[in-house]
XYZ file of C-alpha atoms in Angstrom:
587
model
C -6.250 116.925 -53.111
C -8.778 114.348 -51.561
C -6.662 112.123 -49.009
C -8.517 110.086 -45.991
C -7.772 112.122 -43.020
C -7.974 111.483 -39.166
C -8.136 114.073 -36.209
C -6.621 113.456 -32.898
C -5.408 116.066 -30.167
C -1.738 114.772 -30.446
C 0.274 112.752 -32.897
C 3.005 110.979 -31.921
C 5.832 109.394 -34.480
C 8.391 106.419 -32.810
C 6.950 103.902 -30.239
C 10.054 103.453 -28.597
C 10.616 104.632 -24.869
C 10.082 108.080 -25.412
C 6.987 108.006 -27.830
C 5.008 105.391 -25.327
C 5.937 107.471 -22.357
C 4.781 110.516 -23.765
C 1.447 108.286 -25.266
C 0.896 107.846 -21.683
C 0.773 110.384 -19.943
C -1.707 111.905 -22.781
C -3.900 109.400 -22.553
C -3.843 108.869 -19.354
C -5.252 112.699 -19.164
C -8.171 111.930 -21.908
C -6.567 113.036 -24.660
C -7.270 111.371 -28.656
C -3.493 110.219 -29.152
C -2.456 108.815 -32.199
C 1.240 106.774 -32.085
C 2.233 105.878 -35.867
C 5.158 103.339 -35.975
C 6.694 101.424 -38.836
C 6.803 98.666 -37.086
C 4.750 97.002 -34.068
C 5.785 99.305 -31.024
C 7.156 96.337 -29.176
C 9.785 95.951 -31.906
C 11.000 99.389 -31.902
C 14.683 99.778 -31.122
C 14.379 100.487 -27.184
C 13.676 97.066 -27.187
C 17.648 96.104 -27.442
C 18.873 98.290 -24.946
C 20.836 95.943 -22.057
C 22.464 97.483 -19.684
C 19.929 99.221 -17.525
C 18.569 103.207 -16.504
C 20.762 105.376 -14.711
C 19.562 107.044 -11.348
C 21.028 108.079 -8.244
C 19.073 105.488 -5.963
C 21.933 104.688 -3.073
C 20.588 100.780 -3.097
C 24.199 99.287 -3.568
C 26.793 102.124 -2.295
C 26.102 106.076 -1.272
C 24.947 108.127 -4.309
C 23.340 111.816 -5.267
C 22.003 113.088 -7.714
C 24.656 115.950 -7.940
C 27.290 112.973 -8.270
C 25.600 111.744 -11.523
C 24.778 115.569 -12.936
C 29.054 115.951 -12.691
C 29.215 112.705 -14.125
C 27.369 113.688 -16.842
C 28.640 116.757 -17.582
C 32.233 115.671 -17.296
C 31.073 112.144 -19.813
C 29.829 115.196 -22.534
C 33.135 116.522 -22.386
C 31.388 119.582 -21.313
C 29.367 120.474 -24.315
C 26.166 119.290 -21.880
C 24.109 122.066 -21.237
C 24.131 122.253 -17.429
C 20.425 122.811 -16.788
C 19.077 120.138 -19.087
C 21.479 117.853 -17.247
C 20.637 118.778 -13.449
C 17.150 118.691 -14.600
C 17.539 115.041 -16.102
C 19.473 113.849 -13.097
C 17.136 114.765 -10.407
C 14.210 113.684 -12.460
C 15.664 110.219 -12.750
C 14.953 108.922 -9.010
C 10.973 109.906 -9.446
C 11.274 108.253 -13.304
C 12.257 105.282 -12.103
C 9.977 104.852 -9.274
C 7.280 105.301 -11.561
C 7.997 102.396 -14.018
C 8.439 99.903 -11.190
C 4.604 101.138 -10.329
C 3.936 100.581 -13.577
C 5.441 97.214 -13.784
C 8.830 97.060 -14.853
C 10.634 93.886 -13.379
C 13.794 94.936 -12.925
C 16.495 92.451 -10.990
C 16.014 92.754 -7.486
C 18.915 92.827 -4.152
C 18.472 90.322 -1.578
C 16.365 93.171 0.555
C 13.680 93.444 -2.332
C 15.363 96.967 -3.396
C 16.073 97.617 -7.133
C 19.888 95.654 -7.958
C 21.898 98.460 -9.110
C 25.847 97.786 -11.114
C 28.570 99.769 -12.155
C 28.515 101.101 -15.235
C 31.574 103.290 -17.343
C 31.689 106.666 -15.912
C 30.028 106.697 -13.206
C 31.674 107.971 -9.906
C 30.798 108.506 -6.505
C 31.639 112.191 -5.021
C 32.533 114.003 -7.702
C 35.278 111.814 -9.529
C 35.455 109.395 -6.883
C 35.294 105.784 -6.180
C 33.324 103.902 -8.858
C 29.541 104.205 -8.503
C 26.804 101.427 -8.517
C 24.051 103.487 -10.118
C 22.480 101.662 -13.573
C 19.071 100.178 -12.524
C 19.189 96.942 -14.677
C 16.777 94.162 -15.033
C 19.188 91.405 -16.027
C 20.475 92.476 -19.219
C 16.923 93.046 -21.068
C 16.364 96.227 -19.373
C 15.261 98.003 -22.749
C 13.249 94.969 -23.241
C 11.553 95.104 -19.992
C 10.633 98.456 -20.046
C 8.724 98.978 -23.175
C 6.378 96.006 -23.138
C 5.417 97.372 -19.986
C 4.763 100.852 -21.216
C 3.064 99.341 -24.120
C 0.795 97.047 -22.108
C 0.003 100.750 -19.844
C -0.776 102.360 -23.043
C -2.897 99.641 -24.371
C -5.005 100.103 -20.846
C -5.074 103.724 -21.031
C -6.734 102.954 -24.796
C -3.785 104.527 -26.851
C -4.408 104.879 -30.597
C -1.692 102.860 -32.678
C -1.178 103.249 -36.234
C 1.122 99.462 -36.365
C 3.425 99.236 -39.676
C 2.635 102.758 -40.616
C 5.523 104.725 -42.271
C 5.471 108.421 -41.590
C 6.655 110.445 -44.738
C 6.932 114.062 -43.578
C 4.920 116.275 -41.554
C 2.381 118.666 -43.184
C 1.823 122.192 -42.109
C -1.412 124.730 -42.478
C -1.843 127.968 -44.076
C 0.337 130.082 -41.797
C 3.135 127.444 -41.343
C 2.493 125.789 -38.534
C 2.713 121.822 -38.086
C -0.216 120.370 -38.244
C 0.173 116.758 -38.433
C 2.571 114.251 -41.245
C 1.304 112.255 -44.045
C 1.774 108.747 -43.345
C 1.730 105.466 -45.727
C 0.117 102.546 -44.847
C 2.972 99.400 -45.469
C 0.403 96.721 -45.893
C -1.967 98.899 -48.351
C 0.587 100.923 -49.893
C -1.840 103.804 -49.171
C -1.533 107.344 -47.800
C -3.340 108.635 -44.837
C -3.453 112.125 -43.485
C -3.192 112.626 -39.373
C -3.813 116.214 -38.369
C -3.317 117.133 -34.928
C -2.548 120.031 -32.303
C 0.601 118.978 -31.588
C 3.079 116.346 -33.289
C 6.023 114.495 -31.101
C 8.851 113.006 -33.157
C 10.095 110.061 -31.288
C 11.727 108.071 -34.311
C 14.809 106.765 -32.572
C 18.812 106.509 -34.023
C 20.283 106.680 -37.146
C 23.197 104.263 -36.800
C 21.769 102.694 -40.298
C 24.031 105.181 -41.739
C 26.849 102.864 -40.961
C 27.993 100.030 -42.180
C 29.011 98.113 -39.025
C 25.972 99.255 -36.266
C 24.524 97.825 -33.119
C 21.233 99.774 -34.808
C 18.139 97.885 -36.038
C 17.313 98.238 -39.768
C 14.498 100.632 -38.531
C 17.025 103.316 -37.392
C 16.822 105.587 -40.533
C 17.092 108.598 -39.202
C 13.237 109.539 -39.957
C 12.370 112.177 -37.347
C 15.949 113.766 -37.796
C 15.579 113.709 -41.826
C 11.484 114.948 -41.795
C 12.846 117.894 -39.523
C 15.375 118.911 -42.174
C 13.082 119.170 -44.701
C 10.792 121.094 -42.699
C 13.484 124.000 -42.040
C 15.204 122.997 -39.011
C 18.349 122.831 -38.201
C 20.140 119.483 -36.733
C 22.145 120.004 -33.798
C 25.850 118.289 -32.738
C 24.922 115.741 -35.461
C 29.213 115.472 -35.831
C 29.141 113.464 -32.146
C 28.309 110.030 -33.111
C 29.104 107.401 -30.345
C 30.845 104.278 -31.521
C 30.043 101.850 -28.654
C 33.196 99.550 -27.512
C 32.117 96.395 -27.778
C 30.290 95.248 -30.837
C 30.365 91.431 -31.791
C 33.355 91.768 -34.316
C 32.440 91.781 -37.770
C 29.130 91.603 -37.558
C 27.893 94.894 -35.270
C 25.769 93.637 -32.775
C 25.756 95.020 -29.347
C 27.547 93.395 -25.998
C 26.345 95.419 -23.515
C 28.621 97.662 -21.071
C 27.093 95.732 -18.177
C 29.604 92.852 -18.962
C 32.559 95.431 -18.265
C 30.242 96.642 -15.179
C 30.238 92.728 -13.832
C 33.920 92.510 -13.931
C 34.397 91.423 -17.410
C 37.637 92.637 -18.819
C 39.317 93.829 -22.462
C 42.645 91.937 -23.578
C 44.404 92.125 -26.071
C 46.095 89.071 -28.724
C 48.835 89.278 -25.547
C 46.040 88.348 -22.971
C 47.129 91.988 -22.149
C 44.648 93.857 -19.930
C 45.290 97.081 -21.927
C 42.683 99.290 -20.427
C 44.998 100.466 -17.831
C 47.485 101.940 -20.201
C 44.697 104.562 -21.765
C 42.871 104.621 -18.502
C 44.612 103.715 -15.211
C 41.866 104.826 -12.778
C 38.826 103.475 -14.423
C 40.396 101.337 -16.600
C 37.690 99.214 -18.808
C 35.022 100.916 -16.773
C 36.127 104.294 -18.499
C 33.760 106.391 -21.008
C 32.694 105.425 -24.255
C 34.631 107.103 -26.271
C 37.731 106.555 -24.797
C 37.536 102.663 -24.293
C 36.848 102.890 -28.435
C 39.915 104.386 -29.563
C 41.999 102.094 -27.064
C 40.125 99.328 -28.819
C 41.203 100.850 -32.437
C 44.818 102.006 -31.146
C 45.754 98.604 -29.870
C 44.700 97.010 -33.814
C 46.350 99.840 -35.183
C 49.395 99.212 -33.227
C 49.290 95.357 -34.628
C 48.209 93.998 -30.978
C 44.646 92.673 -32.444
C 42.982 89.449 -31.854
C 42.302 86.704 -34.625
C 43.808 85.686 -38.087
C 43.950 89.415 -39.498
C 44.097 91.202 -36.213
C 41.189 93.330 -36.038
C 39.562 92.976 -33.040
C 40.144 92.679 -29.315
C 39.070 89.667 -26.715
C 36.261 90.498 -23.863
C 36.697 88.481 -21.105
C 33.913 87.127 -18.574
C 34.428 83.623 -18.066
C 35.715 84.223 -14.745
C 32.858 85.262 -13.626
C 31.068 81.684 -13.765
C 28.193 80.249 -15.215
C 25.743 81.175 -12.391
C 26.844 85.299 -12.467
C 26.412 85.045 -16.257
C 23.267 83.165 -16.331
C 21.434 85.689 -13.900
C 22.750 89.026 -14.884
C 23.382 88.774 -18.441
C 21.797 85.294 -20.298
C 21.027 87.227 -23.200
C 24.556 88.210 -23.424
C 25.447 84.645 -23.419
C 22.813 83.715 -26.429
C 24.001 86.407 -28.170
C 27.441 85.243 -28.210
C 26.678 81.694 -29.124
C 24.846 82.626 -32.050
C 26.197 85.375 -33.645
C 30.237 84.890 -32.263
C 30.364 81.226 -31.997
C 31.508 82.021 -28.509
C 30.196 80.227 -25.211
C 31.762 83.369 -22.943
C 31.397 80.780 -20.172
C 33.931 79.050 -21.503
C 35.535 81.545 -23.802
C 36.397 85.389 -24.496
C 34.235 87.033 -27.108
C 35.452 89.075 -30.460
C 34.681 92.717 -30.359
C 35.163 96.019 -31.972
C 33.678 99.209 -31.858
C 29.905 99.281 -33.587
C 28.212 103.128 -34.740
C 25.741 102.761 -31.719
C 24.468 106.153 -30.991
C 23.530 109.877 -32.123
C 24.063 112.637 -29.521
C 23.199 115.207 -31.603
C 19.730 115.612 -33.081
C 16.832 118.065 -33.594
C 17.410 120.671 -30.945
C 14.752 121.025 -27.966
C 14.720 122.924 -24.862
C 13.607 120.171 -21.912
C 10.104 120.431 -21.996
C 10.948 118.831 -25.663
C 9.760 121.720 -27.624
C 11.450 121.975 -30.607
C 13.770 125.590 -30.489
C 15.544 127.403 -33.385
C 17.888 130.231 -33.304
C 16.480 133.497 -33.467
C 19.335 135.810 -33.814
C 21.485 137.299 -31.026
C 21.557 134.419 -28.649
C 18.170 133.613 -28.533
C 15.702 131.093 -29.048
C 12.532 130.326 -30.882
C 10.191 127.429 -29.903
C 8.513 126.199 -32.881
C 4.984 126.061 -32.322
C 3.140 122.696 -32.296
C 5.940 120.547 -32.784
C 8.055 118.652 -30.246
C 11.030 115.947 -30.290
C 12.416 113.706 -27.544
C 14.388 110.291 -27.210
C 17.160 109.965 -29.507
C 16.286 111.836 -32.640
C 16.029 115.202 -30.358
C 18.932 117.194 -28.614
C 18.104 118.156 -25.516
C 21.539 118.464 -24.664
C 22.384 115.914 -22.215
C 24.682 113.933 -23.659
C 26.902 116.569 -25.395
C 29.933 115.312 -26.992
C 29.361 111.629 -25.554
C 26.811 109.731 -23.885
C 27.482 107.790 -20.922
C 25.793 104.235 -21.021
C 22.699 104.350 -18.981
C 21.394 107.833 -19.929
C 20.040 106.480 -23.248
C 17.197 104.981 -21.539
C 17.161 107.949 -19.212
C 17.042 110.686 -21.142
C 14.086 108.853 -23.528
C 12.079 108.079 -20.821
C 12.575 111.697 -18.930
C 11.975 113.663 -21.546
C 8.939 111.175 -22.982
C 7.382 111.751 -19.892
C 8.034 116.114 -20.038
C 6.947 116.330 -23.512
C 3.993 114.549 -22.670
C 3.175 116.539 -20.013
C 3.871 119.859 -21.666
C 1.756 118.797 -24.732
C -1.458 118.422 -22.544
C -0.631 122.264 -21.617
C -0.145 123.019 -25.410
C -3.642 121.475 -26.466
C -5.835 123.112 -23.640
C -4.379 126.504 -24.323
C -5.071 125.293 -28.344
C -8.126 124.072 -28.596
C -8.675 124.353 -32.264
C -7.638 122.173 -35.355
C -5.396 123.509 -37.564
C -5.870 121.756 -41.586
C -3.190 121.307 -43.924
C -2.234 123.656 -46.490
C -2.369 122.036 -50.153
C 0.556 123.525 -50.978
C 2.006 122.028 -47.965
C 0.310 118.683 -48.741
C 1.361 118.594 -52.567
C 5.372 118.778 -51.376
C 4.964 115.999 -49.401
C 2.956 113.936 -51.897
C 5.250 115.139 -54.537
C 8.174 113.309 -52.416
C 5.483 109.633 -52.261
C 5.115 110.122 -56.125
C 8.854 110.612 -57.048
C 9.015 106.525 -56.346
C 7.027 105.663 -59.168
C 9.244 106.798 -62.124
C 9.787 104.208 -64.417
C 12.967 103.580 -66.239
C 16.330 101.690 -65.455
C 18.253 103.086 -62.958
C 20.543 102.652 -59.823
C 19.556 100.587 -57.188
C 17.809 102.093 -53.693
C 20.104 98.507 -52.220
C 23.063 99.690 -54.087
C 22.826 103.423 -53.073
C 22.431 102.723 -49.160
C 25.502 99.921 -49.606
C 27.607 103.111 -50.997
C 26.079 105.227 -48.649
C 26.720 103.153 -45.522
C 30.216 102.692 -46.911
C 30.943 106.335 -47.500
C 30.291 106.917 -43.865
C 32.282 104.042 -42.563
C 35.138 104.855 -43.849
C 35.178 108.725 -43.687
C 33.361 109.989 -40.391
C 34.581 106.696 -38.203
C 36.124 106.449 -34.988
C 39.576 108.630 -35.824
C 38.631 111.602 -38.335
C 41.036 113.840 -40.403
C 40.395 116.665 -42.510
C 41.686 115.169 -45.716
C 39.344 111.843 -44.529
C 36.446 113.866 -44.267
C 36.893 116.281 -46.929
C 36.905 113.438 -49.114
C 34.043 111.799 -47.602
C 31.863 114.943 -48.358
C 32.789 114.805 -52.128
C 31.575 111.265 -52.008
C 27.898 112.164 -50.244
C 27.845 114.855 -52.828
C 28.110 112.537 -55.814
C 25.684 110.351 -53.988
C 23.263 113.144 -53.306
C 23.464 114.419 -56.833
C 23.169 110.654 -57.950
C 20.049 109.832 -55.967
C 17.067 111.084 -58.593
C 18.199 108.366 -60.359
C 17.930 105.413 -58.558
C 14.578 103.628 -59.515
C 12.509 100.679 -58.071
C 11.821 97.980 -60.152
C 8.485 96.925 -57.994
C 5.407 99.494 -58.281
C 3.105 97.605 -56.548
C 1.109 98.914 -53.822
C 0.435 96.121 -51.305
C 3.494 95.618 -48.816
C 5.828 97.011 -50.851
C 8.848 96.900 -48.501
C 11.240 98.375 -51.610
C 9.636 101.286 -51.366
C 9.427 101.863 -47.695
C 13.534 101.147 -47.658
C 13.671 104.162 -51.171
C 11.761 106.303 -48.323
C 14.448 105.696 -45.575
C 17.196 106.018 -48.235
C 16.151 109.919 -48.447
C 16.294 109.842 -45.032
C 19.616 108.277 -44.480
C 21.240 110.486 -47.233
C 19.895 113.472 -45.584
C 20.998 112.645 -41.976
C 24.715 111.284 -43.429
C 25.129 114.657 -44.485
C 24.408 116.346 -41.616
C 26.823 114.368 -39.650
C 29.771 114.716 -42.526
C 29.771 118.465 -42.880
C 29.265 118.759 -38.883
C 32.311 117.101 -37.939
C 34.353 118.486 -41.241
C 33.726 121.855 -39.354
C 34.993 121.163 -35.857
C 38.580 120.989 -35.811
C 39.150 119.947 -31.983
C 38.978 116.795 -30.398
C 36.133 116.969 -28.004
C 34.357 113.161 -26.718
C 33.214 110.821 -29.667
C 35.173 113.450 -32.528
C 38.284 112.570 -32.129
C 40.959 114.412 -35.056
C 44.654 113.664 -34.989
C 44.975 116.765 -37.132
C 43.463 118.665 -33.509
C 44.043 116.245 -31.217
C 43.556 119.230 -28.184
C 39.820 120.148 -27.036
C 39.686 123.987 -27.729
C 36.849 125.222 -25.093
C 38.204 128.734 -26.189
C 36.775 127.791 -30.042
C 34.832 125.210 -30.057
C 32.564 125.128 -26.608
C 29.799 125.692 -28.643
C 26.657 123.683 -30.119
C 26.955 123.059 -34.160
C 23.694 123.250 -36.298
C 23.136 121.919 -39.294
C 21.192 123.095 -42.076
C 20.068 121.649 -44.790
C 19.972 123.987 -47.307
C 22.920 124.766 -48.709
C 24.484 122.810 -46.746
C 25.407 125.717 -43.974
C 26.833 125.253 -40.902
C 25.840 127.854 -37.484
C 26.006 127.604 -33.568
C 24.932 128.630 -30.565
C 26.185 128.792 -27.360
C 26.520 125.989 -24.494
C 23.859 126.622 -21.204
C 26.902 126.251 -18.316
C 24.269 127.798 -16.053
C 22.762 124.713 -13.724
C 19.024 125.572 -12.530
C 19.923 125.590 -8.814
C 23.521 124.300 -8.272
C 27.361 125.476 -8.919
C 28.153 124.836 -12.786
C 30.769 122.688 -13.101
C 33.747 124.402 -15.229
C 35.390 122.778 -17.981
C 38.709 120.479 -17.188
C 40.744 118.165 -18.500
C 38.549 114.514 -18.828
C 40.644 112.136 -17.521
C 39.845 108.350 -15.898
């Protein structure tokens, strides 16, 4: 098969944080790089991210590196691998330093130093006092940050590929990755890029939900195109429902209001935190400030006509606090809560926010599969890192503030390590045509003609299916229905049909392509948590409402085929520290 083809010595897929930091530190060493996103790279999802970068800088109270690293590894509820979380920790300080070189305007302290604020679970000395350790710039840190790695990438002359949407990635004769095929969204047409080594940097997946703080690009791409390519997804059944979503309608209010001093009540003006968390109280992780929020509806102590959501309280902060730290906060509010939080508390309920599983990667973000007996396989050419990889930071929950972290730490590595890869591979690999007619077979499946089921009724089922059965509370009987439902869906989905066949900006078709994806990824997170039967950080199961480390301290994959479930063990070995055994998580 003839298709217009393009070389380059690395291919990366995403633009977000991770993708752009990787893009630059390739090009920055003279290497062709090619990014391919599906939309313009300033409009990828790291964009939204508020509350700020986590790193041990000491520029508001004492902090260490070793202080976040326990943090961290107590916030995964342990299923962290402890090397991959040192590692991340001490590389944060440097990480940081380098984006304020590069230009990142991030909220100053009176002495010019970078303004630092609490954030939920983070700790000083081991448990401690609360720590001031999430670099912030206002609350558009996300914001801030990738324009200016976009603007360094533009001056370090950066290939894009804008509005290009990658369909899977193409290997050569001997199996290797060699590249993707992607579709241009304004032509409708395809476009082979072959490289020496491919990065998937495709973000979240929270499109799999019905309620999400995600963008409508957060398909689950990277995640889906490494299914079909063999590999294994890994802890896909730890799925972070973030705290504070605008009720009703998903969108995010950022942690950094709790970190402030704004407070959770409940329809009693009840500051309920303290009951679930008396320590840290709405300062506490994730996933427990989530079910508090759920438990207290549950219990019939919701906000509002029906009761189904909870109050967040700021306006005792005052206008000036609110208009310098968090004015986008404030707009938000307005416009999508009807809410002036200067004046009045805002609705909120938990939102799907964030995946902590993904494709599995060592920290250099080379991809790694089981290879019998305990050990691993890297999988030659092909690398992941930001959100759709699982480098194993975040374990069974992400705390807030090593989002941006771990994209922009492990951005930078794989960057780094793929300028290694390319000098000791020198040569291009091609595309098989076998390889190259699977893909293209998946393109041409879209055109079918007939009447059929909807690709807009499909994801609304989809997205539904997922709400209600792999949520914030999870039973076996919930789930085990849930997976019956996917099934029918999956079996279902040959026949959904478009009714527009044209080439030219064809948006329908783009949104059939992430359908497959989102199908794909759903499953993986269904049958993952239908397997674990503990409660361990963001899977929480009133039918095992203990952690079992005994059981269950162990990494789930995911396959695709057939459906099957395996797992590896969790690295407890730091690279230069004492590991930090598992205890009870309490705040």
């Amino acid at each position: 098969m003839s298709l217009p083809t393009r070389h380059f010595d690395a291919l990366i897929i995403g633009a977000g944080g991770a993708g752009l930091n990787a893009a630059l530190q390739l090009a920055s060493a003279e290497l062709r790089v090619a990014v391919v996103s599906k939309v313009f790279p300033t409009r990828s999802h790291t964009v939204a991210a508020q509350g700020g970068v986590n790193a041990a800088l000491a520029n508001v109270l004492p902090d260490s590196w070793h202080w976040h690293m326990f943090d961290t590894v107590k916030g995964s509820d342990y299923l962290g691998d402890q090397d991959a979380i040192e590692f991340m920790c001490r590389e944060a300080i440097p990480t940081v330093y380098e984006l304020e070189h590069a230009g990142v305007p991030f909220s100053r302290l009176d002495n010019g130093k970078i303004y630092q604020r609490a954030f939920g679970g983070q700790s000083q000395n081991f448990g401690g006092d609360q720590a001031a350790r999430t670099c912030a710039a206002a609350d558009r840190t996300g914001h801030a940050i990738l324009h200016t790695l976009y603007q360094q990438n533009i001056r370090a002359r950066t290939h894009f590929f804008d509005e290009f949407f990658a369909v899977d990635l193409v290997r050569d004769a001997d199996g290797i990755c060699c590249g993707a095929l992607v579709l241009e969204i304004e032509t409708g047409e395809p476009l082979l890029i072959e490289a020496k080594a491919t990065l998937l940097a495709t973000g979240g997946c929270g499109q799999v939900f019905r309620t999400t703080s995600n963008a409508h690009i957060n398909t689950g791409d990277g995640a889906a195109m490494a299914l079909r390519a063999g590999i294994p997804l890994m802890d896909m059944e730890f799925f972070q429902f973030h705290p504070t979503g605008i009720a009703g309608k998903g969108m995010l209010i950022t942690e950094g209001v709790r970190g402030e001093g704004g407070y959770l009540v409940n329809k009693d003006g009840e500051r309920f935190m303290e009951r679930y968390a008396p320590r840290a109280k709405d300062l506490a992780s994730r996933d427990v400030v989530s079910r508090a929020i759920v438990t207290e509806v549950k219990e019939g102590r919701g906000c509002g006509e029906n009761g189904d959501y909870v109050m967040l309280k700021l306006d005792h902060l005052g206008e000036a606090v609110i208009s310098k730290r968090l004015p986008g906060i404030r707009e938000s509010s307005k416009i999508f809560a009807g809410a002036d939080p200067v004046i009045e508390p805002i609705p909120v309920f938990p939102t799907a926010h964030y995946a902590m599983g993904g494709i599995p990667t060592d920290r250099f973000g080379r991809v790694a599969m089981p290879a019998g007996h305990g050990s691993e396989e890297v999988v030659v050419g092909l690398y992941a890192a930001g959100e759709c990889a699982c480098a194993s930071v975040h374990g069974a929950n992400r705390l807030g503030g090593n989002s941006l972290l771990d994209i922009l730490v492990f951005g930078r590595l794989a960057g780094k390590d793929i300028i290694e890869f390319v000098r000791d591979n020198p040569y291009r690999r091609n595309a098989d045509s076998a390889s190259l007619d699977q893909v293209m077979s998946r393109l041409s499946r879209w055109d079918r003609k007939g009447d059929g089921m909807s690709v807009h009724q499909m994801r609304a089922e989809l997205r539904k299916c997922m709400e209600d059965h792999a949520g914030v509370f999870r039973t076996e009987e919930i789930m085990a229905e849930g997976y019956e439902k996917l099934c029918e869906l999956r079996d279902r989905l040959p026949e959904v049909r478009l009714t527009d066949h044209s080439k030219v900006f064809n948006t329908a078709r783009i949104e059939a392509l992430e359908l497959d994806n989102m199908m794909d990824v759903g499953m993986s997170i269904a049958v993952s948590a239908l397997h674990r039967q503990e409660s361990r950080g963001a899977h929480s199961r009133p039918d095992y409402p203990e952690r079992d480390d005994q059981a269950w301290l162990k990494h789930s994959l995911y396959y695709q085929e057939g459906d099957r479930m395996d797992y590896k063990p969790v690295r407890t070995k730091p690279l230069t520290v004492e590991s930090f055994p598992p205890k009870e998580r309490v705040y």
